[in-house]
C-alpha positions as a printed Julia matrix, in Angstrom:
356×3 Matrix{Float64}:
  -3.07  -19.98   12.62
  -5.63  -22.78   12.75
  -7.48  -23.03    9.45
 -11.21  -23.64    9.57
 -12.45  -22.86    6.05
 -12.96  -25.41    3.32
 -11.0   -23.98    0.4
 -11.24  -25.85   -2.89
  -7.92  -25.88   -4.75
  -7.57  -26.23   -8.51
  -3.92  -26.16   -9.55
  -2.77  -24.75  -12.87
  -1.85  -27.19  -15.62
   0.51  -24.61  -17.12
   2.84  -23.34  -14.34
   4.95  -20.33  -15.3
   7.38  -20.22  -12.41
  10.25  -22.06  -14.11
  10.2   -19.67  -17.08
   9.94  -16.45  -15.03
  12.93  -14.29  -14.07
  12.51  -13.53  -10.37
  15.77  -11.6    -9.95
  14.52   -8.28  -11.31
  10.71   -8.37  -11.67
   9.03   -5.14  -12.77
   6.4    -3.93  -10.32
   2.88   -4.9   -11.4
   3.85   -6.74  -14.59
   4.18  -10.38  -13.48
   1.63  -12.45  -11.57
   1.89  -15.79   -9.82
   0.2   -19.0   -10.93
  -2.9   -18.91   -8.73
  -5.47  -16.6    -7.16
  -7.88  -16.86   -4.24
 -11.58  -16.16   -4.85
 -14.66  -15.92   -2.61
 -18.18  -14.78   -3.45
 -20.77  -12.9    -1.42
 -24.42  -13.74   -2.11
 -27.59  -14.23   -0.07
 -26.02  -12.31    2.8
 -22.91  -14.44    3.31
 -19.42  -15.19    2.0
 -19.17  -18.55    0.27
 -17.5   -20.71   -2.39
 -13.91  -20.26   -1.22
 -11.48  -21.43   -3.87
  -7.97  -21.17   -5.26
  -7.86  -21.34   -9.04
  -5.28  -20.72  -11.79
  -4.57  -17.03  -12.37
  -6.58  -15.8   -15.31
  -9.24  -13.49  -16.66
 -12.7   -13.31  -15.11
 -16.11  -12.75  -16.68
 -18.42   -9.91  -15.65
 -21.52   -8.26  -17.07
 -21.21   -5.01  -19.06
 -23.72   -3.66  -16.55
 -21.51   -4.58  -13.6
 -21.91   -1.98  -10.85
 -18.16   -1.66  -10.33
 -17.54   -0.68  -13.95
 -19.99    2.21  -13.66
 -19.69    3.44  -10.06
 -16.27    2.25   -8.8
 -17.69    0.05   -6.08
 -14.33   -1.48   -5.26
 -11.74   -1.51   -2.48
  -8.28   -3.05   -2.2
  -5.23   -3.59   -0.02
  -1.52   -4.04   -0.62
   1.01   -6.03    1.39
   4.15   -8.08    0.84
   5.46  -11.57    1.57
   9.16  -12.31    2.04
  11.57  -15.11    2.88
  13.51  -14.6     6.09
  17.02  -15.8     6.88
  15.63  -19.24    7.76
  13.92  -19.49    4.35
  10.5   -19.19    6.01
   7.7   -17.33    4.23
   6.63  -14.32    6.3
   4.17  -11.47    5.81
   4.42   -8.03    7.4
   1.37   -7.05    9.51
  -1.32   -8.74    7.37
  -3.99   -8.58   10.07
  -3.71   -4.79    9.98
  -4.43   -4.85    6.25
  -7.47   -7.02    6.94
  -8.75   -4.58    9.56
  -8.18   -1.59    7.29
 -10.04   -3.32    4.46
 -13.01   -3.73    6.8
 -13.03    0.04    7.41
 -12.86    0.69    3.67
 -15.79   -1.67    3.14
 -17.87    0.11    5.76
 -17.26    3.48    4.12
 -18.09    2.14    0.65
 -21.28    0.38    1.82
 -19.9    -3.07    1.07
 -20.08   -6.27    3.15
 -16.82   -6.61    5.07
 -14.49   -9.51    4.4
 -13.99  -11.08    7.84
 -10.4   -11.02    9.07
 -10.44  -14.82    9.3
 -11.43  -15.14    5.63
  -8.75  -12.62    4.6
  -6.05  -14.41    6.59
  -6.96  -17.98    5.64
  -7.28  -17.17    1.96
  -3.93  -15.38    2.08
  -2.25  -18.22    3.94
  -3.39  -20.99    1.63
  -2.55  -19.0    -1.5
   0.97  -18.25   -0.27
   1.53  -21.89    0.67
   0.64  -22.94   -2.86
   2.65  -20.23   -4.64
   5.54  -19.94   -2.18
   8.0   -20.83   -4.95
   7.46  -17.32   -6.3
   9.0   -15.85   -3.14
  12.79  -15.65   -3.24
  15.59  -14.34   -1.07
  16.96  -12.12   -3.83
  17.93   -8.74   -2.36
  15.3    -6.06   -2.81
  12.57   -8.42   -4.03
   9.34   -9.6    -2.45
   5.96  -11.03   -3.4
   3.4    -8.25   -3.65
  -0.04   -9.32   -2.46
  -3.15   -7.54   -3.75
  -6.45   -8.39   -2.0
  -9.45   -6.63   -3.54
 -13.23   -6.66   -3.44
 -15.75   -5.46   -5.99
 -19.49   -5.4    -6.66
 -20.93   -8.02   -9.0
 -24.57   -7.03   -9.57
 -25.4    -6.55  -13.3
 -27.28   -3.33  -12.54
 -26.74    0.27  -13.66
 -29.05    1.78  -11.07
 -27.33    3.46   -8.15
 -27.62    1.33   -5.01
 -25.39   -1.02   -3.02
 -24.84   -4.32   -4.76
 -26.25   -7.55   -3.35
 -23.36   -9.63   -4.66
 -19.59   -9.19   -4.42
 -16.35  -10.99   -5.19
 -13.23  -10.98   -3.02
  -9.95  -11.96   -4.65
  -6.25  -12.13   -3.83
  -3.61  -12.06   -6.55
   0.16  -11.96   -6.07
   3.24  -11.12   -8.08
   7.01  -10.81   -7.59
   8.29   -7.23   -7.41
  11.31   -5.05   -6.81
  11.12   -1.69   -5.06
   8.48    0.67   -6.46
  10.96    3.55   -6.6
  14.53    2.63   -7.49
  15.89    6.16   -6.99
  15.18    9.13   -4.69
  12.05   10.92   -5.87
  11.25   14.42   -7.05
   7.88   15.65   -5.81
   5.61   18.55   -6.63
   3.38   20.22   -4.06
  -0.1    20.23   -5.63
  -2.08   23.42   -5.02
  -4.75   23.17   -7.71
  -6.18   19.65   -7.72
  -7.57   17.92   -4.63
  -7.24   14.27   -3.67
  -9.71   14.1    -0.78
 -12.05   16.22    1.33
 -13.35   16.04    4.89
 -16.23   13.61    5.08
 -15.11   11.9     1.88
 -13.32    8.66    1.11
  -9.7     9.73    1.5
  -9.05    7.29    4.36
 -10.39    4.33    2.36
  -8.43    2.34   -0.2
 -11.01    2.63   -2.94
 -10.31    2.76   -6.65
 -11.89    6.14   -7.34
  -9.4     7.92   -5.09
  -6.54    6.72   -7.26
  -8.28    7.22  -10.6
  -8.98   10.86   -9.71
  -5.26   11.37   -9.09
  -4.13   10.18  -12.52
  -4.56   13.5   -14.36
  -2.65   15.7   -11.89
   0.01   12.99  -11.49
   0.5    12.83  -15.26
   0.83   16.61  -15.46
   3.45   16.52  -12.71
   5.38   13.78  -14.52
   5.44   15.89  -17.68
   7.06   18.61  -15.57
   9.78   16.21  -14.45
   8.37   15.05  -11.11
   7.89   11.49   -9.91
   4.97   12.12   -7.62
   2.74   14.71   -5.97
   2.43   16.02   -2.46
  -1.27   16.56   -1.9
  -2.49   19.49    0.16
  -5.76   20.11    1.98
  -8.83   20.84   -0.13
  -9.88   23.99    1.74
  -6.83   26.23    1.53
  -4.06   24.1    -0.05
  -1.89   25.31    2.83
  -1.34   22.01    4.63
   0.6    18.94    3.51
  -1.39   15.71    3.52
   0.09   12.71    1.69
   1.67   11.63   -1.57
   0.14    9.6    -4.37
   1.26    6.22   -3.08
   2.79    7.18    0.25
   2.38    8.88    3.6
   4.89   11.69    4.11
   7.45   12.27    6.84
   9.81   15.13    7.52
  12.78   15.46    9.88
  13.22   19.0    11.19
  15.8    19.62   13.92
  15.98   15.86   14.59
  12.2    15.67   15.12
  10.11   13.29   13.01
   6.97   15.08   11.83
   4.01   13.68    9.91
   0.45   14.77    9.28
  -2.25   13.08   11.41
  -4.48   10.52    9.73
  -8.16   11.29    9.28
 -10.85   11.59    6.64
  -8.37   12.72    4.0
  -5.24   10.75    4.88
  -4.83    6.99    4.69
  -3.85    5.26    7.92
  -0.68    3.74    6.53
   0.72    0.56    8.08
   4.31    1.43    7.13
   3.68    4.9     8.56
   2.6     3.43   11.89
   5.56    1.04   11.9
   8.1     3.83   11.4
   6.51    6.03   14.05
   6.74    3.08   16.44
  10.4     2.46   15.56
  11.19    6.15   16.02
   9.61    6.19   19.47
  11.45    2.97   20.35
  14.7     4.8    19.55
  13.71    7.74   21.77
  13.3    10.07   18.82
  10.92   12.99   19.21
   7.8    12.4    17.11
   5.06   14.88   16.21
   1.79   13.96   14.49
   0.33   17.34   13.62
  -0.79   19.54   10.73
   2.16   20.7     8.63
   2.0    23.9     6.62
   3.6    24.05    3.19
   5.29   27.27    4.26
   6.83   25.49    7.25
   8.46   22.94    4.96
   9.81   25.54    2.54
  11.04   27.8     5.35
  12.78   24.88    7.03
  14.43   24.0     3.73
  15.66   27.56    3.24
  17.01   27.7     6.8
  18.78   24.37    6.41
  16.91   22.69    9.26
  14.84   20.33    7.1
  17.2    17.4     7.28
  15.12   14.78    5.47
  11.83   14.26    3.68
  10.61   10.83    2.63
   7.55    8.89    1.63
   6.52    5.62    3.26
   4.16    2.87    2.12
   3.9    -0.81    1.3
   4.89   -0.43   -2.35
   7.61    2.16   -1.76
   8.63    1.08    1.78
  10.81    4.17    2.32
  11.44    6.57   -0.57
  13.81    9.5     0.09
  12.79   12.8    -1.49
  15.58   14.64   -3.29
  13.69   17.76   -4.37
  10.39   19.54   -3.71
   8.68   21.7    -6.32
   6.27   24.53   -5.49
   4.79   27.0    -7.98
   7.5    26.35  -10.55
  10.42   26.57   -8.1
  12.42   23.47   -7.18
  13.99   23.23   -3.74
  16.81   20.73   -3.38
  16.98   18.55   -0.3
  20.26   17.75    1.44
  22.19   14.86   -0.1
  19.93   11.82    0.32
  23.01    9.63    0.69
  23.38   11.23    4.12
  19.78   10.48    5.12
  20.52    8.61    8.33
  16.94    8.56    9.6
  15.05    7.29    6.55
  17.76    4.79    5.69
  17.91    3.68    9.31
  14.16    3.05    9.37
  14.35    1.16    6.09
  17.21   -0.98    7.38
  15.37   -1.72   10.62
  12.19   -2.74    8.81
  14.15   -5.02    6.49
  15.99   -6.54    9.45
  12.73   -7.28   11.24
  11.27   -8.89    8.13
  14.39  -10.98    7.57
  14.66  -12.04   11.2
  17.93  -10.22   11.94
  16.18   -7.97   14.47
  13.75   -9.17   17.11
  10.09   -8.67   16.22
   9.17   -6.87   19.44
   5.75   -5.75   18.25
   4.45   -8.99   16.75
   4.44   -7.63   13.2
   5.66  -10.78   11.44
   3.2   -13.49   10.4
   4.76  -16.82    9.44
   3.12  -18.87    6.71
   3.69  -22.47    7.76
   3.31  -25.65    5.71
């Protein structure tokens, strides 16, 4: 892309790359040397800069601290077979962040600002991106209110930042999930489709309770009857029943996942039957009992594709077929990885190359 913004760059005087183990980085524990920052004030985005990664200063009265006026995105950068730095569908993350901003009454970060800030940051910190199997550079763009005001109103000032860090897969093993029928993640007319911090904070208590019961994650159900499957804590959900790929439709309560859309596209490319429709909990359990639920898996940027090995409901655990035989989920994962690495042709224009 042609860059048009004037981004001031201040390089760190204490680089950490040489002393960091990039072969097995723990998700969310290590961060790269620099971060991109832009401010919103007087009705416009301004002061674009890349600075050394570090703490920031905010007022104790900061609106975000009190009312969760914040949104974020998540995407990954990789090195392909030609050692080029590539990013998977970043413009879709930029567009989704705009929708989140609209819902949260925040000024949208223009796609051009998102992309140029991302590009320049990755150019500077590209040494943090390796070709080690199973690793990538996780990219976290986020925006938050900056007004030092405890009254309830939209802020007049905001900060947009991008930080990055090397990661391995979010889930290293097939996951055990619990169908949640008491707590609710999102309701119609709410913020479920937006990537805003409060959605995730509200899920911490039920997720912790599930973990104490031996589960890795929750399957959320609808808020009205708890009869319909919606999504998981960090993933959209997919099921294969009688060789048909089934997933719940996106809407007010379900995030429009980019990995979700990619897998649905790949499935249709293969000629697989795909259904985007409401899915009852009873349908999943009945299909399991009848032996026609072949696979269940979560999909998302952090997890990519996470096979589900068991599903818990009301204290009963239902075992899935051997995940080692999961030809569909593993096939989708392999195809996505091959597209990112350049082994497979990028027919849909999903790969963005970060050029020097």
